[in-house]
Coordinates of C-alpha atoms in Angstrom, one line a residue:
Chain Q
M1 CA -56.7 61.6 -11.9
M2 CA -59.7 62.4 -10.1
A3 CA -61.3 59.1 -11.3
V4 CA -57.9 57.2 -9.8
A5 CA -58.5 58.9 -6.8
G6 CA -62.0 57.9 -6.4
A7 CA -61.3 54.4 -7.3
W8 CA -58.6 54.3 -4.4
R9 CA -61.3 55.6 -2.0
A10 CA -63.5 52.6 -2.6
L11 CA -60.6 50.2 -2.1
K12 CA -61.5 49.8 1.5
P13 CA -65.1 49.7 1.6
V14 CA -64.8 47.2 -1.3
A15 CA -62.3 45.2 0.7
F16 CA -64.7 45.4 3.7
I17 CA -67.6 43.9 1.7
A18 CA -65.4 41.3 0.2
A19 CA -64.5 40.0 3.8
L20 CA -68.0 40.3 5.1
L21 CA -69.5 38.4 2.3
P22 CA -68.5 34.9 3.7
L23 CA -70.0 35.8 7.0
L24 CA -73.6 36.8 5.4
G25 CA -73.3 33.8 3.5
L26 CA -73.1 31.7 6.5
I27 CA -75.7 33.6 8.4
A28 CA -78.0 33.0 5.5
A29 CA -77.4 29.5 5.3
L30 CA -77.7 28.9 9.0
L31 CA -81.2 30.5 8.8
Q32 CA -81.7 28.6 5.6
M33 CA -82.7 31.7 3.8
G34 CA -84.0 30.6 0.3
S35 CA -82.0 27.5 -1.0
A36 CA -79.0 28.4 1.5
S37 CA -78.2 25.7 3.7
L38 CA -75.3 24.1 5.7
G39 CA -76.6 20.4 4.8
P40 CA -77.2 17.7 7.2
N41 CA -74.2 18.4 9.4
P42 CA -74.4 22.3 10.1
V43 CA -72.0 22.5 13.0
R44 CA -69.4 20.9 11.2
E45 CA -69.8 22.7 7.9
L46 CA -69.9 26.2 10.3
L47 CA -66.5 24.9 11.8
H48 CA -64.8 24.1 8.5
A49 CA -66.0 27.2 6.7
T50 CA -64.8 29.5 9.6
G51 CA -61.6 28.1 10.0
K52 CA -60.9 28.0 6.1
E53 CA -62.0 31.8 5.9
S54 CA -59.8 32.6 8.6
L55 CA -56.9 31.0 6.7
N56 CA -57.8 32.7 3.3
W57 CA -57.9 36.4 4.8
L58 CA -54.8 35.5 6.6
L59 CA -52.9 34.7 3.4
I60 CA -54.8 37.7 1.6
T61 CA -53.4 39.7 4.5
L62 CA -50.0 38.5 3.7
L63 CA -50.4 39.2 0.0
I64 CA -50.7 43.1 0.7
S65 CA -47.4 43.7 0.7
P66 CA -46.0 42.1 -2.4
I67 CA -49.0 43.5 -4.3
R68 CA -47.8 47.0 -2.8
E69 CA -44.2 46.6 -4.0
I70 CA -45.2 45.2 -7.4
S71 CA -47.6 47.8 -8.1
G72 CA -45.7 50.6 -6.5
Q73 CA -49.0 51.9 -4.9
W74 CA -49.0 52.5 -1.3
Q75 CA -52.6 52.9 -1.2
W76 CA -52.8 49.0 -0.8
L77 CA -51.6 49.0 2.5
T78 CA -54.5 51.1 3.9
I79 CA -56.2 47.9 3.6
R80 CA -53.9 45.5 5.4
R81 CA -54.7 45.8 9.1
M82 CA -58.2 45.6 8.4
L83 CA -58.1 42.4 6.5
G84 CA -56.0 40.9 9.3
L85 CA -58.5 41.7 11.9
W86 CA -61.1 40.0 9.5
A87 CA -58.9 36.8 9.7
F88 CA -58.7 37.1 13.3
F89 CA -62.5 37.8 13.5
Y90 CA -63.0 34.4 11.7
A91 CA -60.6 32.6 13.8
L92 CA -62.5 33.7 17.0
L93 CA -65.6 32.6 15.2
H94 CA -64.3 29.2 14.6
L95 CA -63.2 28.9 18.1
A96 CA -66.5 29.9 19.3
V97 CA -68.1 27.4 17.0
Y98 CA -66.1 24.8 18.5
V99 CA -66.5 25.6 22.3
I100 CA -70.0 26.4 22.1
L101 CA -72.0 24.4 19.3
E102 CA -69.4 21.5 19.1
L103 CA -68.2 21.0 22.6
E104 CA -71.7 22.5 24.0
L105 CA -69.4 24.5 26.5
D106 CA -68.1 21.2 28.3
W107 CA -65.2 22.9 29.8
S108 CA -63.8 19.4 31.1
E109 CA -64.0 18.3 27.8
L110 CA -62.4 21.2 26.2
T111 CA -59.3 20.6 28.6
Q112 CA -59.3 17.0 27.7
E113 CA -59.2 17.9 24.0
I114 CA -56.5 20.4 24.6
I115 CA -54.4 17.9 26.3
R116 CA -55.2 14.7 24.2
R117 CA -55.4 16.4 20.7
P118 CA -51.9 18.3 19.4
F119 CA -53.9 19.8 16.6
I120 CA -56.2 21.4 19.0
L121 CA -53.4 22.9 20.7
V122 CA -51.6 24.0 17.7
G123 CA -54.7 25.8 16.5
L124 CA -55.2 27.6 19.8
A125 CA -51.5 28.6 19.7
S126 CA -52.3 30.4 16.2
L127 CA -55.4 32.3 17.8
L128 CA -53.3 33.3 20.6
A129 CA -50.2 34.5 18.5
L130 CA -53.0 36.6 16.5
L131 CA -54.5 38.2 19.7
P132 CA -51.6 40.7 20.4
L133 CA -51.8 41.9 16.8
A134 CA -55.4 42.4 17.0
A135 CA -55.1 44.1 20.3
T136 CA -52.3 46.4 18.5
S137 CA -54.3 47.1 15.7
T138 CA -55.1 50.8 16.4
Q139 CA -53.7 53.9 14.8
R140 CA -52.6 54.9 18.6
M141 CA -50.9 51.6 19.4
M142 CA -48.8 51.8 16.1
R143 CA -47.6 55.2 17.2
R144 CA -46.9 54.1 20.5
L145 CA -44.9 50.9 19.5
K146 CA -43.3 52.8 16.6
K147 CA -40.6 50.3 15.4
R148 CA -41.6 47.7 17.6
W149 CA -45.0 47.4 16.2
Q150 CA -43.6 45.8 12.9
Q151 CA -41.7 43.5 14.7
L152 CA -44.6 42.4 16.7
H153 CA -46.7 42.1 13.7
Y154 CA -44.1 39.5 12.4
L155 CA -46.0 37.3 14.5
I156 CA -48.5 36.8 11.6
Y157 CA -45.9 34.5 9.9
P158 CA -45.8 31.9 12.6
A159 CA -49.5 32.4 13.2
T160 CA -50.3 31.3 9.8
A161 CA -48.1 28.5 9.6
L162 CA -49.8 27.3 12.9
A163 CA -53.3 27.6 11.5
I164 CA -52.1 25.6 8.2
W165 CA -50.3 22.9 10.7
H166 CA -53.6 22.8 12.3
Y167 CA -55.6 22.3 9.3
Y168 CA -53.1 19.7 7.9
W169 CA -53.3 17.8 11.0
Q170 CA -57.1 17.2 11.3
V171 CA -57.5 16.3 7.8
K172 CA -58.5 12.4 7.3
A173 CA -56.8 11.2 4.3
D174 CA -56.4 14.1 1.6
V175 CA -53.6 16.6 2.3
L176 CA -54.0 18.6 -1.0
E177 CA -55.8 21.5 0.2
P178 CA -53.4 21.9 3.3
L179 CA -50.3 21.7 1.2
V180 CA -51.6 24.2 -1.2
Y181 CA -52.2 26.8 1.7
A182 CA -48.7 25.7 3.1
S183 CA -47.3 26.3 -0.8
A184 CA -48.8 29.6 -0.7
L185 CA -47.4 30.7 2.6
V186 CA -43.7 29.4 1.7
L187 CA -44.2 31.4 -1.6
L188 CA -45.0 34.6 0.1
L189 CA -42.2 34.2 3.0
S190 CA -39.6 33.4 -0.2
W191 CA -40.6 36.7 -1.8
R192 CA -40.0 38.4 1.3
A193 CA -36.9 36.4 2.2
L194 CA -35.7 37.8 -1.4
Q195 CA -36.9 41.3 -0.8
R196 CA -34.8 41.6 2.1
S197 CA -31.4 40.1 0.5
N198 CA -32.0 42.7 -2.4
A199 CA -32.5 45.4 0.1
F200 CA -29.3 44.4 1.5
G201 CA -27.3 44.0 -1.5
R202 CA -28.3 47.5 -2.2
L203 CA -26.9 48.8 1.0
D204 CA -23.4 47.0 0.4
Chain L
M1 CA -82.6 2.3 26.4
T2 CA -81.4 0.2 23.8
R3 CA -83.9 -2.2 24.3
K4 CA -86.8 0.4 24.6
R5 CA -85.7 1.9 21.2
M6 CA -85.4 -1.3 19.4
S7 CA -88.6 -2.7 20.6
P8 CA -90.9 -3.8 17.9
R9 CA -93.8 -1.1 16.9
A10 CA -97.2 -1.7 16.4
G11 CA -98.3 -2.6 12.7
H12 CA -95.6 -2.8 9.9
I13 CA -95.4 0.6 7.9
L14 CA -92.4 1.0 5.5
P15 CA -90.7 4.6 6.1
S16 CA -91.1 5.0 2.4
E17 CA -94.9 5.0 2.9
I18 CA -94.8 7.8 5.7
T19 CA -92.2 10.2 4.1
S20 CA -94.2 12.9 3.8
E21 CA -95.0 13.0 7.5
R22 CA -91.4 12.5 8.4
D23 CA -90.2 15.2 6.2
Y24 CA -92.3 17.6 8.0
F25 CA -90.9 16.7 11.4
D26 CA -87.2 16.7 9.7
K27 CA -87.2 20.4 9.0
P28 CA -84.9 21.9 11.4
S29 CA -86.7 25.2 11.8
P30 CA -90.2 26.2 11.9
I31 CA -91.8 26.7 8.5
A32 CA -93.5 30.0 9.9
R33 CA -89.8 31.7 10.7
R34 CA -88.5 30.6 7.3
D35 CA -91.2 32.3 5.2
V36 CA -90.6 35.5 7.2
L37 CA -87.0 35.3 6.6
K38 CA -87.9 34.6 3.0
T39 CA -89.6 37.9 2.5
L40 CA -86.8 39.8 4.1
G41 CA -84.5 39.5 1.2
G42 CA -83.7 36.0 1.6
G43 CA -83.1 35.4 -1.9
M44 CA -80.1 37.6 -2.4
L45 CA -78.2 36.4 0.8
A46 CA -78.9 32.7 -0.4
S47 CA -77.2 33.3 -3.4
L48 CA -74.3 34.9 -1.4
A49 CA -74.2 31.5 0.6
A50 CA -74.0 29.5 -2.5
G51 CA -70.5 31.0 -3.2
S52 CA -69.0 30.8 0.3
V53 CA -70.3 27.5 1.8
T54 CA -71.0 24.1 0.2
P55 CA -74.7 24.1 -0.9
A56 CA -76.8 21.3 0.1
T57 CA -77.0 19.3 -3.1
A58 CA -80.4 19.4 -4.6
A59 CA -82.8 16.9 -3.6
T60 CA -81.8 13.5 -5.2
E61 CA -84.0 11.8 -7.5
R62 CA -85.6 8.9 -6.1
T63 CA -84.4 5.5 -7.5
A64 CA -87.2 2.9 -8.6
K65 CA -89.5 1.4 -5.9
I66 CA -88.6 -2.3 -4.8
A67 CA -91.7 -4.8 -4.8
G68 CA -92.2 -7.1 -2.1
V69 CA -89.9 -5.6 0.9
K70 CA -91.1 -7.3 4.1
P71 CA -90.1 -4.9 7.1
S72 CA -88.4 -6.6 9.8
S73 CA -90.3 -6.9 13.2
R74 CA -87.1 -6.9 15.1
Y75 CA -85.4 -4.0 13.8
R76 CA -87.4 -0.9 14.0
L77 CA -86.4 2.7 15.5
D78 CA -87.6 6.0 15.5
D79 CA -86.3 9.2 14.3
V80 CA -85.4 7.8 10.8
N81 CA -83.3 10.2 8.9
S82 CA -84.8 11.9 5.7
W83 CA -84.1 10.3 2.0
E84 CA -81.8 13.7 1.5
D85 CA -79.9 13.2 4.6
I86 CA -79.1 9.9 3.4
T87 CA -78.3 10.5 -0.2
T88 CA -76.5 14.0 -0.1
Y89 CA -74.1 13.5 2.5
N90 CA -71.8 10.4 2.0
N91 CA -68.3 9.4 2.5
F92 CA -67.7 7.5 -0.8
Y93 CA -64.2 8.7 -1.7
E94 CA -64.2 7.0 -5.2
F95 CA -66.5 9.7 -6.3
G96 CA -64.5 12.9 -4.4
L97 CA -63.7 13.9 -0.8
D98 CA -66.5 16.2 0.0
K99 CA -69.6 14.8 1.6
S100 CA -71.6 16.2 -1.2
D101 CA -69.3 14.9 -4.2
P102 CA -70.8 11.5 -4.4
A103 CA -74.3 12.5 -4.8
R104 CA -72.9 14.8 -7.6
N105 CA -70.7 12.5 -9.3
A106 CA -71.8 8.9 -8.7
G107 CA -74.6 9.0 -11.3
R108 CA -71.9 8.0 -14.1
M109 CA -71.2 4.9 -12.5
K110 CA -72.8 2.0 -14.4
V111 CA -74.7 -0.5 -11.9
K112 CA -76.5 -2.7 -14.6
P113 CA -75.3 -5.4 -15.5
W114 CA -73.5 -5.8 -12.4
S115 CA -71.8 -9.4 -11.3
V116 CA -69.6 -10.3 -8.5
E117 CA -66.6 -12.8 -8.4
V118 CA -66.4 -15.0 -5.6
T119 CA -63.0 -16.5 -4.8
G120 CA -60.9 -18.3 -2.2
E121 CA -61.6 -20.7 0.4
A122 CA -65.2 -22.0 -0.9
D123 CA -66.6 -25.0 -3.1
K124 CA -68.7 -22.8 -5.2
T125 CA -66.6 -20.1 -6.4
G126 CA -67.2 -18.1 -9.7
V127 CA -68.6 -14.9 -11.2
F128 CA -72.2 -14.4 -10.6
T129 CA -74.8 -12.0 -11.8
L130 CA -76.4 -9.8 -9.1
E131 CA -79.7 -11.4 -9.8
D132 CA -78.3 -14.9 -9.4
I133 CA -77.1 -13.7 -6.0
L134 CA -80.4 -12.1 -5.0
R135 CA -82.9 -14.4 -6.7
P136 CA -83.5 -17.1 -3.8
H137 CA -83.7 -14.5 -0.8
P138 CA -86.6 -12.7 0.4
L139 CA -85.7 -8.9 0.9
E140 CA -86.2 -7.4 4.3
E141 CA -86.3 -3.7 5.7
R142 CA -84.2 -3.2 8.7
I143 CA -83.9 0.2 10.2
Y144 CA -80.4 0.4 11.6
R145 CA -78.4 3.0 13.5
F146 CA -75.2 4.2 11.3
R147 CA -72.2 5.7 12.9
C148 CA -69.2 7.1 10.9
V149 CA -65.8 7.0 12.2
E150 CA -66.2 10.9 12.2
A151 CA -68.2 11.0 15.1
W152 CA -71.5 11.5 13.2
S153 CA -74.6 9.1 13.1
R154 CA -77.9 8.7 11.4
V155 CA -80.8 6.0 11.3
V156 CA -81.4 4.2 8.1
P157 CA -83.8 2.0 6.7
W158 CA -81.9 -0.5 4.7
V159 CA -83.3 -3.2 2.2
G160 CA -81.4 -6.3 2.1
I161 CA -80.4 -10.0 3.0
P162 CA -78.6 -11.3 5.7
L163 CA -75.0 -11.7 4.8
A164 CA -74.6 -15.3 6.0
D165 CA -77.7 -16.3 4.0
V166 CA -75.9 -15.5 0.9
L167 CA -72.2 -16.4 1.9
K168 CA -73.7 -19.9 2.8
R169 CA -74.6 -20.5 -0.4
F170 CA -70.9 -20.5 -1.6
D171 CA -70.1 -23.4 0.7
P172 CA -67.1 -21.7 2.4
N173 CA -64.8 -24.5 3.6
S174 CA -63.0 -24.8 7.0
R175 CA -59.8 -22.9 6.0
A176 CA -62.2 -19.9 5.5
K177 CA -61.5 -17.7 8.4
Y178 CA -62.1 -14.2 7.2
V179 CA -64.2 -12.7 4.2
E180 CA -62.6 -9.9 2.2
F181 CA -64.9 -7.3 0.0
T182 CA -63.7 -5.4 -2.8
T183 CA -65.3 -2.3 -4.3
L184 CA -65.2 -1.7 -8.0
M185 CA -62.0 -0.2 -9.5
D186 CA -62.5 2.0 -12.5
P187 CA -61.4 5.5 -12.7
M188 CA -63.2 6.2 -15.8
Q189 CA -66.3 5.9 -13.5
M190 CA -65.0 6.7 -10.5
P191 CA -63.1 9.9 -10.7
G192 CA -61.9 9.9 -7.2
Q193 CA -59.6 6.7 -7.8
R194 CA -57.9 9.1 -10.4
R195 CA -55.8 10.3 -7.2
A196 CA -54.2 7.9 -4.6
V197 CA -55.9 9.4 -1.7
L198 CA -56.2 5.6 -0.9
D199 CA -54.5 2.6 -2.1
W200 CA -57.4 1.7 -4.9
P201 CA -59.3 -0.5 -4.9
Y202 CA -61.1 -0.2 -1.8
V203 CA -61.1 -3.4 0.5
E204 CA -62.7 -4.3 3.5
G205 CA -63.1 -7.7 5.6
L206 CA -64.9 -9.2 8.7
R207 CA -63.7 -12.3 10.4
I208 CA -66.0 -15.3 9.2
D209 CA -67.9 -15.4 12.4
E210 CA -68.8 -11.7 12.2
A211 CA -69.7 -12.0 8.3
M212 CA -72.3 -14.8 9.5
H213 CA -73.7 -12.7 12.3
P214 CA -77.3 -12.5 11.6
L215 CA -76.9 -8.5 11.8
A216 CA -74.7 -8.3 9.1
L217 CA -76.3 -7.1 6.1
L218 CA -75.7 -7.3 2.4
V219 CA -77.8 -4.2 1.3
V220 CA -79.6 -3.3 -2.2
G221 CA -81.9 -0.2 -0.9
V222 CA -82.8 2.0 1.2
Y223 CA -86.2 3.6 2.0
G224 CA -87.9 0.9 -0.2
H225 CA -86.2 2.0 -3.3
W226 CA -82.9 0.6 -4.9
L227 CA -79.7 2.2 -3.4
P228 CA -79.0 5.4 -5.2
N229 CA -75.2 5.0 -6.5
Q230 CA -73.9 7.2 -4.1
N231 CA -74.9 4.8 -1.3
G232 CA -73.1 2.2 -2.8
A233 CA -75.1 0.7 -5.6
P234 CA -75.9 -2.0 -6.4
L235 CA -74.5 -4.0 -3.6
R236 CA -72.9 -3.1 -0.4
L237 CA -72.4 -4.1 3.0
I238 CA -73.7 -2.8 6.2
V239 CA -72.4 -4.0 9.7
P240 CA -74.2 -1.8 12.0
W241 CA -72.1 -2.4 14.9
K242 CA -69.1 -1.1 13.4
Y243 CA -67.9 2.2 12.1
G244 CA -69.5 3.2 8.5
F245 CA -66.1 2.4 6.8
K246 CA -66.4 -1.1 7.4
S247 CA -69.6 -1.1 5.2
V248 CA -68.0 -1.3 1.8
K249 CA -70.0 -0.2 -1.1
S250 CA -70.3 -1.5 -4.6
I251 CA -68.9 -4.8 -4.2
V252 CA -67.6 -6.8 -7.1
R253 CA -65.5 -9.4 -5.4
I254 CA -65.9 -11.6 -2.4
R255 CA -63.0 -13.7 -1.4
F256 CA -62.8 -16.4 1.7
T257 CA -59.5 -16.3 3.0
A258 CA -57.4 -18.0 6.0
R259 CA -55.3 -14.8 6.6
Q260 CA -56.8 -11.5 7.6
P261 CA -57.4 -9.2 4.8
R262 CA -55.2 -6.1 4.4
T263 CA -57.9 -3.4 4.5
S264 CA -57.8 0.0 3.0
W265 CA -58.2 2.4 5.9
N266 CA -56.1 0.0 8.2
L267 CA -53.4 0.4 5.5
A268 CA -53.7 4.2 5.3
A269 CA -53.3 4.7 9.0
S270 CA -53.2 1.9 10.9
N271 CA -52.8 3.6 14.4
E272 CA -56.3 5.4 13.5
Y273 CA -58.5 2.5 11.8
G274 CA -58.2 -0.8 13.3
F275 CA -59.3 -4.0 11.4
Y276 CA -62.0 -4.5 13.9
A277 CA -63.5 -1.0 14.1
N278 CA -66.1 -1.7 16.4
V279 CA -68.0 1.2 17.5
N280 CA -66.5 1.8 21.2
P281 CA -67.4 5.0 23.0
A282 CA -64.2 4.0 25.3
V283 CA -61.7 4.1 22.6
D284 CA -60.9 7.3 21.0
H285 CA -59.7 7.7 17.6
P286 CA -56.2 9.4 18.1
R287 CA -57.3 12.9 17.0
W288 CA -61.1 12.9 18.4
S289 CA -63.1 11.5 21.1
Q290 CA -65.6 8.8 20.2
A291 CA -67.7 9.1 23.4
K292 CA -70.2 11.1 21.8
E293 CA -71.8 11.5 18.1
R294 CA -73.7 14.0 16.1
R295 CA -77.2 12.9 14.7
I296 CA -77.2 14.4 11.2
G297 CA -80.1 16.1 10.0
Q298 CA -80.8 18.1 13.1
S299 CA -80.7 21.9 13.8
F300 CA -77.1 23.4 14.8
L301 CA -78.5 23.7 18.2
A302 CA -79.0 20.2 18.7
P303 CA -76.8 18.6 21.3
R304 CA -74.5 15.6 20.5
V305 CA -76.0 12.2 22.1
D306 CA -73.7 9.6 23.9
T307 CA -72.4 6.6 21.7
L308 CA -73.2 3.4 22.6
A309 CA -71.1 0.4 22.9
F310 CA -71.1 -1.5 19.6
N311 CA -73.4 1.0 18.2
G312 CA -76.1 -0.1 20.6
Y313 CA -76.0 -3.7 19.3
A314 CA -74.0 -4.9 22.4
D315 CA -76.4 -7.6 23.5
E316 CA -76.3 -9.2 20.3
V317 CA -72.6 -9.0 19.1
S318 CA -70.5 -8.5 22.1
S319 CA -70.1 -12.3 22.3
L320 CA -67.9 -12.3 19.5
Y321 CA -65.3 -10.6 21.2
R322 CA -65.2 -12.3 24.3
G323 CA -61.8 -12.3 25.9
M324 CA -60.2 -9.8 23.6
D325 CA -58.7 -6.7 24.6
L326 CA -61.1 -3.9 22.8
R327 CA -58.4 -1.2 23.2
R328 CA -55.8 -3.4 21.3
F329 CA -58.1 -4.6 18.7
Y330 CA -59.7 -1.4 17.9

């Protein structure tokens, strides 16, 4: 019993480190430590890596509820908000790389890009949808919003869908990977829908 | 600015002979700083990076050196990219979609023996060995700017022959208005062809006057060495005033034709990739701007540079398109 409780206590730090590792990897590659490198086009690599990490952690965050339900272990919920915040952090980093390194803080170009390239707008919409979630991720906000907190945080679904759309749209020819992400999201949504209908079934 | 950059340099030194010096300047970060970081547990972080970031492919082995290459006095440029930049960052979807895939997977392609089928509107058609095609021509080194449609660029010392010199030997007839080039089709050697990312084999084409322009180069080498497979061995096209996808690799067929060839990227997305595909900062790709480009092989802090009309070769090629609306014929 003690050992099990210890293992649950380790869950949070382990999850934290798992989400931190990609960031450390990027920093090492950026500084060219050892054999780590971003290759001949570092800005593009940073852009793609941060975007993908954000998507990965969004989907992992969405995976927590099913894991909890299936395993029957409520402790899984203790890492969900933190993982969502990591997804938001990588999304912010993605935006920062785009605006600072890719566009070199050229604001008129940024405006032009947002107007002309719908996939940029879709990405931005995804980030904006995540913003209130990050802002209300504290214990205090949870208590204050009560039931509305859960409702607000369903925004993670459209945010993830928009992020996948953003990815799909910018791919040149091979849409396999964005489609894998899309399928994962559809799977997670269907599972949730199924859970709901089951719950209603029991009520009747 | 273009003229100044392209002016002949004193003395003809092959870049392959001054690689060590160039490699030194190519390093994006000062050596001293890197050494300090290495001692700060860089090894551990480096192994972390390998898991999350596509690691740079290990320096690719050099192919054999080509004997008797004459450096062009006209096409010289400074700031040539390193061998690694040129041979580890490639779009060659036949070997995978990631830029590092070709360097990893192209080794299995067999480039010896190699032959090219010449067909269509010409008098001397048939199948020719690569040696037959190359034999009469002196090999020349030309340093060209290379601009990818994805808005990155590099400067490459190619070794080749003016395309026109080769094409003329096949005696194209008066109906030959276009030339079509086809890449090898063999999913056994080219694993990327097992998935229908593009309609294989890869096909590209030029108008006959573009193909006969002295800038168009039939390339067999880079940096004084034979082409590595990932760069389109053993025979590829380089059309420096057009986006890179026009410069078809590993050519097995040349066809002279009266009608405009149906080219791969144009078939895949005609609103994004035109038949002409001339480098043009004024005409954007629908999903990104073409006004600027990122020179690869530089630090992540290096700013982009302005893209030049016809990739800096406007003086030489703009007359080919006189009277054409370049917005329509992108």
